Short mmCIF file of C-alpha atoms and ligand atoms in Angstrom, two decimals:
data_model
loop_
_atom_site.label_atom_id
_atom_site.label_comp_id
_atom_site.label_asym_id
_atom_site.label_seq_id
_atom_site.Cartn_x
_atom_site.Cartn_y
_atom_site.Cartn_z
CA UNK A 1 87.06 120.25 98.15
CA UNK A 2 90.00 122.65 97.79
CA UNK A 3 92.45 121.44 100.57
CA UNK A 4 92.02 118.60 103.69
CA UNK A 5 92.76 120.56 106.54
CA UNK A 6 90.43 119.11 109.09
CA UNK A 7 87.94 116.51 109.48
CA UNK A 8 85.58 119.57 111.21
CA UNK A 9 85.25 120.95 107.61
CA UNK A 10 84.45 118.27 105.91
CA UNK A 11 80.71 116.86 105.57
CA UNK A 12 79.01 113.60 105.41
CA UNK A 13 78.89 113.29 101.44
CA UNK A 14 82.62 114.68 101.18
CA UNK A 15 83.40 112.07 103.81
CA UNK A 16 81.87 108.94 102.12
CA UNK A 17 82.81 109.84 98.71
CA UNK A 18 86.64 109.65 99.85
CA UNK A 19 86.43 106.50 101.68
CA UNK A 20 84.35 105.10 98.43
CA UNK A 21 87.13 106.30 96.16
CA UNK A 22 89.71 104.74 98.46
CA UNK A 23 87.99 100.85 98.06
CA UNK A 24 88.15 101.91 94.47
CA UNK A 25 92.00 102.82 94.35
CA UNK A 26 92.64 100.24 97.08
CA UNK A 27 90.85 97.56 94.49
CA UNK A 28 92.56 99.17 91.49
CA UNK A 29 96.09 99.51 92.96
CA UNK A 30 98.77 99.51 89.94
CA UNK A 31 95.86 100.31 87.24
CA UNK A 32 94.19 103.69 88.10
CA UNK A 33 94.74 106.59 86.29
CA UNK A 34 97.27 109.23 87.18
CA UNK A 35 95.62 112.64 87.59
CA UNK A 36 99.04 114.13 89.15
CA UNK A 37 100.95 113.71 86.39
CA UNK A 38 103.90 115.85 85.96
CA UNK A 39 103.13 117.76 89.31
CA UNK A 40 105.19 118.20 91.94
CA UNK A 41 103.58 118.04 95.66
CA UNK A 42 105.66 119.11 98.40
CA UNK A 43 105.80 117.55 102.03
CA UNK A 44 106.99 119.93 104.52
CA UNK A 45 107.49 118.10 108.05
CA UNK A 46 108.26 119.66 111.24
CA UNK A 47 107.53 116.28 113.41
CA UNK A 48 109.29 112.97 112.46
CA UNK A 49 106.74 110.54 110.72
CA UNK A 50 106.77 106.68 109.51
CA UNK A 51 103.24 105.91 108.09
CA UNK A 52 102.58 109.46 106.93
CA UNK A 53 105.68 109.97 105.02
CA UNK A 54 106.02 107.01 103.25
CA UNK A 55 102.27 106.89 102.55
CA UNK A 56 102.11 109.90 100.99
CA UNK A 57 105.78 110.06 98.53
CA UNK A 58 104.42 106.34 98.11
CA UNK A 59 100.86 107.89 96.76
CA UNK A 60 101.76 110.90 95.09
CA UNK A 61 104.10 108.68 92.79
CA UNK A 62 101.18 106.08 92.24
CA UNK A 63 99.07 109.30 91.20
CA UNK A 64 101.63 110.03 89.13
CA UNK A 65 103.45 113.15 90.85
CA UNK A 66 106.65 113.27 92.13
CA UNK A 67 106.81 114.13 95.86
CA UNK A 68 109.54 116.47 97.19
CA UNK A 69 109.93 116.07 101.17
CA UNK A 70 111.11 118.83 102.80
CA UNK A 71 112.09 118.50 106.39
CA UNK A 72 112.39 121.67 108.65
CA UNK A 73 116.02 121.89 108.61
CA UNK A 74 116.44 121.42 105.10
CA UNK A 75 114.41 124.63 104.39
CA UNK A 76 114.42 128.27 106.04
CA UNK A 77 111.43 127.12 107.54
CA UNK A 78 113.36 126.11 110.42
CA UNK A 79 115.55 128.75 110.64
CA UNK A 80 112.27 131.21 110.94
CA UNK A 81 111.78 132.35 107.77
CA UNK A 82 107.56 132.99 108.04
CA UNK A 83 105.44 130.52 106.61
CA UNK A 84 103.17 132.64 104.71
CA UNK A 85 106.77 133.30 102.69
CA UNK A 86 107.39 130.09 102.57
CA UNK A 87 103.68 129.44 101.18
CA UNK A 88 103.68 132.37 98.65
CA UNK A 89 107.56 130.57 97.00
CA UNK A 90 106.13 127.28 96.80
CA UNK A 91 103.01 128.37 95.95
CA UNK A 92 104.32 129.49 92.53
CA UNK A 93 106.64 126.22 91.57
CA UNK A 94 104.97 123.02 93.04
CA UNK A 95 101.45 121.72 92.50
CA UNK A 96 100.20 120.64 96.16
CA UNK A 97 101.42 120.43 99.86
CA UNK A 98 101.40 118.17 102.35
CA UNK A 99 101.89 119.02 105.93
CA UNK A 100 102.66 117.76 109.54
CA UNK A 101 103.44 120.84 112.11
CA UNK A 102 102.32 122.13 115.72
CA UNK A 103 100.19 124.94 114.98
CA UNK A 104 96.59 124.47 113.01
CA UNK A 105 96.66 127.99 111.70
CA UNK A 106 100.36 127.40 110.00
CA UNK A 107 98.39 124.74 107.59
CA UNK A 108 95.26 127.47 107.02
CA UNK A 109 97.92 129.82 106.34
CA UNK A 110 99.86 127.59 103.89
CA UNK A 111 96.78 127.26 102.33
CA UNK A 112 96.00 130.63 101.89
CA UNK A 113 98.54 132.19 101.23
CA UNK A 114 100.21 129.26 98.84
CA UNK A 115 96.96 129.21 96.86
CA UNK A 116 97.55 125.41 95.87
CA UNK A 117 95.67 121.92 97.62
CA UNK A 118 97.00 121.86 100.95
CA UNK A 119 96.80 118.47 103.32
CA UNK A 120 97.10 118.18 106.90
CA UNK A 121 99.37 115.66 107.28
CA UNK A 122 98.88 116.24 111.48
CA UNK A 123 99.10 119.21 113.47
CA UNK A 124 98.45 119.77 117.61
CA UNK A 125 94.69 120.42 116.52
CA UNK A 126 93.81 117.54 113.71
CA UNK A 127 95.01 114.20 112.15
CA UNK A 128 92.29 114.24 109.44
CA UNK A 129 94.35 111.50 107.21
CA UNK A 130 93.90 109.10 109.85
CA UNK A 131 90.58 109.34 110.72
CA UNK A 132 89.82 108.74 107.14
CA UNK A 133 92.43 105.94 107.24
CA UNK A 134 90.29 104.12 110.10
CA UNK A 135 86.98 104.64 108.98
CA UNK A 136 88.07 102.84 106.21
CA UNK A 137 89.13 100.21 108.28
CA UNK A 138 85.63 100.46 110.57
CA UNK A 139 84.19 99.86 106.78
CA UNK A 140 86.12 96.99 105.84
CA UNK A 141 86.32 95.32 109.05
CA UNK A 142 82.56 95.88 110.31
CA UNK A 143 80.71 97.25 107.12
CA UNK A 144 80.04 100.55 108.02
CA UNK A 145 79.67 102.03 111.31
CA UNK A 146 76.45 102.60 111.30
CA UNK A 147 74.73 101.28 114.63
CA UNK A 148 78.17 100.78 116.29
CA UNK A 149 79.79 102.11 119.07
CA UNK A 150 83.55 103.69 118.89
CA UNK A 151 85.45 104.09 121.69
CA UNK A 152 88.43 106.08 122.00
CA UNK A 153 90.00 105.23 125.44
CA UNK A 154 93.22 107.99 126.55
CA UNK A 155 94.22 111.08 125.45
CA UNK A 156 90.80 112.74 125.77
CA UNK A 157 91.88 116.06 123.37
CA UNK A 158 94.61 114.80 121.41
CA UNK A 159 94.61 115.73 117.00
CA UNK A 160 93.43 112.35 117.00
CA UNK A 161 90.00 112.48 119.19
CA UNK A 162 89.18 115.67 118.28
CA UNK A 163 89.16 114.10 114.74
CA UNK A 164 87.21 111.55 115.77
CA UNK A 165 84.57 113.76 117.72
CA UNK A 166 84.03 115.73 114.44
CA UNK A 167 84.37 112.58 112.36
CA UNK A 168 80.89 111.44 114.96
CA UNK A 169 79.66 114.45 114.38
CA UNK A 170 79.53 114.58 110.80
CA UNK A 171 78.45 110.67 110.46
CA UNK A 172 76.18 110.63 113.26
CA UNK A 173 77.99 107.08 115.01
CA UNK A 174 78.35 106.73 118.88
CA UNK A 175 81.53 107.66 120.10
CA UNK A 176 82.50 107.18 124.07
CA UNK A 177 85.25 108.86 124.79
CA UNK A 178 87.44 107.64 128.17
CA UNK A 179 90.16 110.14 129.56
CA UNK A 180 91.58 111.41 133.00
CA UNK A 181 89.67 114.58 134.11
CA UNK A 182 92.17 116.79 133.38
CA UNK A 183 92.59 115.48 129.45
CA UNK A 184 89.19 115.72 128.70
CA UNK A 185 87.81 118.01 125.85
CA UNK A 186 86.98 121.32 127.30
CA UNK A 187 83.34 122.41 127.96
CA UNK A 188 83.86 125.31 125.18
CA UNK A 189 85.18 122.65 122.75
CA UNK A 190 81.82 120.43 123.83
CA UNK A 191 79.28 123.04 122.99
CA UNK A 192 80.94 123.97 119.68
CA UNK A 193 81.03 120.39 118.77
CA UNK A 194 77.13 119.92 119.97
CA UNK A 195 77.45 115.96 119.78
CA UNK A 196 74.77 114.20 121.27
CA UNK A 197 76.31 111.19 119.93
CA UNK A 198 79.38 111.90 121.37
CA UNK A 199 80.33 111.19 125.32
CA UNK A 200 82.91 111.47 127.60
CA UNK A 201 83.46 109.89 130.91
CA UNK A 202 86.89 108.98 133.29
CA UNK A 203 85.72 105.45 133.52
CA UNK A 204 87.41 103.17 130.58
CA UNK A 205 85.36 100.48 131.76
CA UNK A 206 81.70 102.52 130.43
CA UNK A 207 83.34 103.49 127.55
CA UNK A 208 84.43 100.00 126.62
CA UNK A 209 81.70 98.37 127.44
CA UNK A 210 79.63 96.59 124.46
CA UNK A 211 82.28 98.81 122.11
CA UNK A 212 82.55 97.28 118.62
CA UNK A 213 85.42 99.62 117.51
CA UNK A 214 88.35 100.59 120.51
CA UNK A 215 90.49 103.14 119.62
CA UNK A 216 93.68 104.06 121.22
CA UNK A 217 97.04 106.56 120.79
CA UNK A 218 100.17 107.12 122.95
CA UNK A 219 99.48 108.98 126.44
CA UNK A 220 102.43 111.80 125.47
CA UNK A 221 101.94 113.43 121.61
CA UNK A 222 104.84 114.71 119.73
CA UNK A 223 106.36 117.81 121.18
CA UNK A 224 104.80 116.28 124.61
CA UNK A 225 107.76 114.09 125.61
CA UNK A 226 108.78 116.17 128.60
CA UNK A 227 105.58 116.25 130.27
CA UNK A 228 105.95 113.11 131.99
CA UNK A 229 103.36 113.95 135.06
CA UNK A 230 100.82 113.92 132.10
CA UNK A 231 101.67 110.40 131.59
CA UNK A 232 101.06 109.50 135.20
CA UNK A 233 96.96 110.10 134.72
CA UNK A 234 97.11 107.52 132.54
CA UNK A 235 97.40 104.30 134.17
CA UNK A 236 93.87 102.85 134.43
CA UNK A 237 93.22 103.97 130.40
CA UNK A 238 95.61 101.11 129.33
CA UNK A 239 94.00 99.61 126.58
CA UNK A 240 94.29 95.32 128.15
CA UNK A 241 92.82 92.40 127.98
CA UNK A 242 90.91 93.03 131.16
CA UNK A 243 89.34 96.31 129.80
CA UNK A 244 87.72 94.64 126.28
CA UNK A 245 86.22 92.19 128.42
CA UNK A 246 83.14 93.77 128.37
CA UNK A 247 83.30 95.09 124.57
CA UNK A 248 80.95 93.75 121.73
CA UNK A 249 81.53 90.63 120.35
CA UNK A 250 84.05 90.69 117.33
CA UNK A 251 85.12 94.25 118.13
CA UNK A 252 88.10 95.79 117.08
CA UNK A 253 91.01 97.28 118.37
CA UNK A 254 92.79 100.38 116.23
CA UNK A 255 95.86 101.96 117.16
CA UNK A 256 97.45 104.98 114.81
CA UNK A 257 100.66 103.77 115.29
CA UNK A 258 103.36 104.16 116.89
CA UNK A 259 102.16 101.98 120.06
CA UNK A 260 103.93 102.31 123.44
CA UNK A 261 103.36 98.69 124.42
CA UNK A 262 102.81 98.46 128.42
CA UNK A 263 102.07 102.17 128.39
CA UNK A 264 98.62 102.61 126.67
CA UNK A 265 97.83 99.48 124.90
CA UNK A 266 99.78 95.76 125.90
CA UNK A 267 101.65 93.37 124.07
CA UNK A 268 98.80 91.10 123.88
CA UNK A 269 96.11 93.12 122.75
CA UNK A 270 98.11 94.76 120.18
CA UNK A 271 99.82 91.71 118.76
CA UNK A 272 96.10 90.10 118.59
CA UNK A 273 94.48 92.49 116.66
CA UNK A 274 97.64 93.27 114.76
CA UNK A 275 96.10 92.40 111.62
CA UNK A 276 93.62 95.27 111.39
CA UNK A 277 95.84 97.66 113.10
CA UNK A 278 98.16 97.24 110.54
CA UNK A 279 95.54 97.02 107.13
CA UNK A 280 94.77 100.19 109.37
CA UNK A 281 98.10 101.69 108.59
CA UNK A 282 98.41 100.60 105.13
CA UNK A 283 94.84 102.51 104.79
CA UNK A 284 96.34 105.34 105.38
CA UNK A 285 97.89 104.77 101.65
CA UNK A 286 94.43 104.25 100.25
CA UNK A 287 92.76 106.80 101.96
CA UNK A 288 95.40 109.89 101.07
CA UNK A 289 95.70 108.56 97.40
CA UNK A 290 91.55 109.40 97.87
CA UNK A 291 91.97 112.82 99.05
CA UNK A 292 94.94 113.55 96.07
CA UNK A 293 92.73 112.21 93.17
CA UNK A 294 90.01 114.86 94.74
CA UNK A 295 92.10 117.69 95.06
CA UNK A 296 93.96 117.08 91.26
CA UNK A 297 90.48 117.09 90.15
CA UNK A 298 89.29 120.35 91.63
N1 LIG B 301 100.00 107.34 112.51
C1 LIG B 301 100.90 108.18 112.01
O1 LIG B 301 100.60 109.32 111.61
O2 LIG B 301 102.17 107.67 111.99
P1 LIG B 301 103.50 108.45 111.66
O3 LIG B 301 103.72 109.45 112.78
O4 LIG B 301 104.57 107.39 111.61
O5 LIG B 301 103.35 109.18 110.35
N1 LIG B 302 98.67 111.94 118.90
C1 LIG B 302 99.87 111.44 118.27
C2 LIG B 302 99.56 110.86 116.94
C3 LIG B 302 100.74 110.22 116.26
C4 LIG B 302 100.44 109.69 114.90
C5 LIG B 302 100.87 112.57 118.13
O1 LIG B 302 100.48 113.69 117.79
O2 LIG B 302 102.05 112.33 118.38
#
């Protein structure tokens, strides 16, 4: 594994060997070794963050690095200077980068043209940190996910389902996905992905139904905020209590964080299942320290 750009490129054995590293480094916190030692790892961020940016200057130190965050207004960056220039400077002084932008193709060409690990730390296309973040939490909460079924009720081709569809395809679980018509994953996307194990419908209520895992995210992604008829689709994919009626005994609710409370998930589901949404976001720790110690080692 050279960089983490997307879960789509990742396999089954590249998958399971993170999330087995990560219940190491999760057990071993303060004690592991420190395979970024004396490196520096950039973190370039277009889009504001919480989880992901503390996560990851929290990890890279742990590791042993220092971590340099570099917003979009404190480098040329924002002022459109190119970003395969901006790849080919940093390329030759820090170690690693970390990134969270719009466009997909700006982290594959950071990471070609910087020539160093690269992370997606989100774009419009992929949150692969996440996903890795909650199948950790699938694996600590429910032992595995083998046998279950996810559901991921809203946003039906957000970063974060389309890393879950490729995170089904690649492990093989059932995934129901539950979206308005017109936020569903296009046909083309459907036939790439060629997911058997992976459905869609505009009922929450099938996707719910005997669900061990259900996932949800906010309605309007960053850079989304002024599309506020998209949000109007979304009223019957409220994750409530009504709607996990019907889901599997001792399921699970995850939420990426940050929740809109009365928008896509309520008060009351999220503040009773707040204890795995939140080991969920202090996976995300875990989890990235996993992908760093396979990257330094590369
Ligand atoms: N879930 C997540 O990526 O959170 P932040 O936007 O706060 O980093
Ligand atoms: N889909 C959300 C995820 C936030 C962590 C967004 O892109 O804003």
């Amino acid at each position: 594994m050279k960089h983490l750009l997307s879960i789509e490129e990742l396999t089954a054995g590249q998958i399971t060997a993170l999330l087995d590293d990560a219940v190491r480094l999760k057990a071993e916190r303060g004690r592991h070794e420190q395979p970024l030692a004396g490196q520096t790892w950039a973190m370039i961020f277009t889009k504001s963050s919480t989880r992901t940016r503390v996560s990851f200057e929290v990890g890279v130190r742990e590791l042993g690095g220092f971590p340099m965050f570099l917003s979009k207004n404190d480098i040329q960056l924002g002022r459109g200077e190119p970003i395969k220039d901006t790849a080919r400077v940093l390329g030759r002084m820090v170690h690693g980068c970390i990134i969270r932008t719009f466009a997909q193709q700006d982290v594959v060409d950071f990471a070609h043209y910087s020539g160093i690990p690269t992370i997606n730390a989100l774009t419009d296309d992929e949150h692969p940190c996440q996903i890795l973040a909650d199948l950790l939490t699938v694996k600590e909460a429910l032992g595995g996910w083998e046998g279950k079924k996810i559901a991921f009720i809203g946003d039906g081709f957000s970063n974060m389902t389309i890393s879950w569809m490729w995170a089904a395809k690649r492990l093989g679980f059932e995934l129901a996905v539950a979206a308005p018509a017109a936020y569903q994953p296009p046909a083309e996307f459907l036939a790439k992905l060629d997911a058997p194990n992976v459905t869609v419908t505009a009922d929450p209520a099938v996707a719910a139904k005997g669900a061990h895992v259900i996932n949800t995210d906010v309605w309007l992604s960053m850079g989304q905020e002024d599309q506020q008829e998209k949000e109007e689709a979304f009223g019957p994919f409220q994750v409530n209590a009504g709607l996990l009626a019907d889901a599997a005994e001792g399921h699970i609710v995850l939420h990426c964080l940050p929740a809109y409370r009365g928008k896509e998930i309520t008060e009351e589901v999220l503040e009773k299942h707040a204890d795995v949404i939140f080991q969920e976001a202090e996976n995300r720790l875990h989890a990235q320290k996993a992908v760093l110690v396979a990257l330094a080692k590369r």
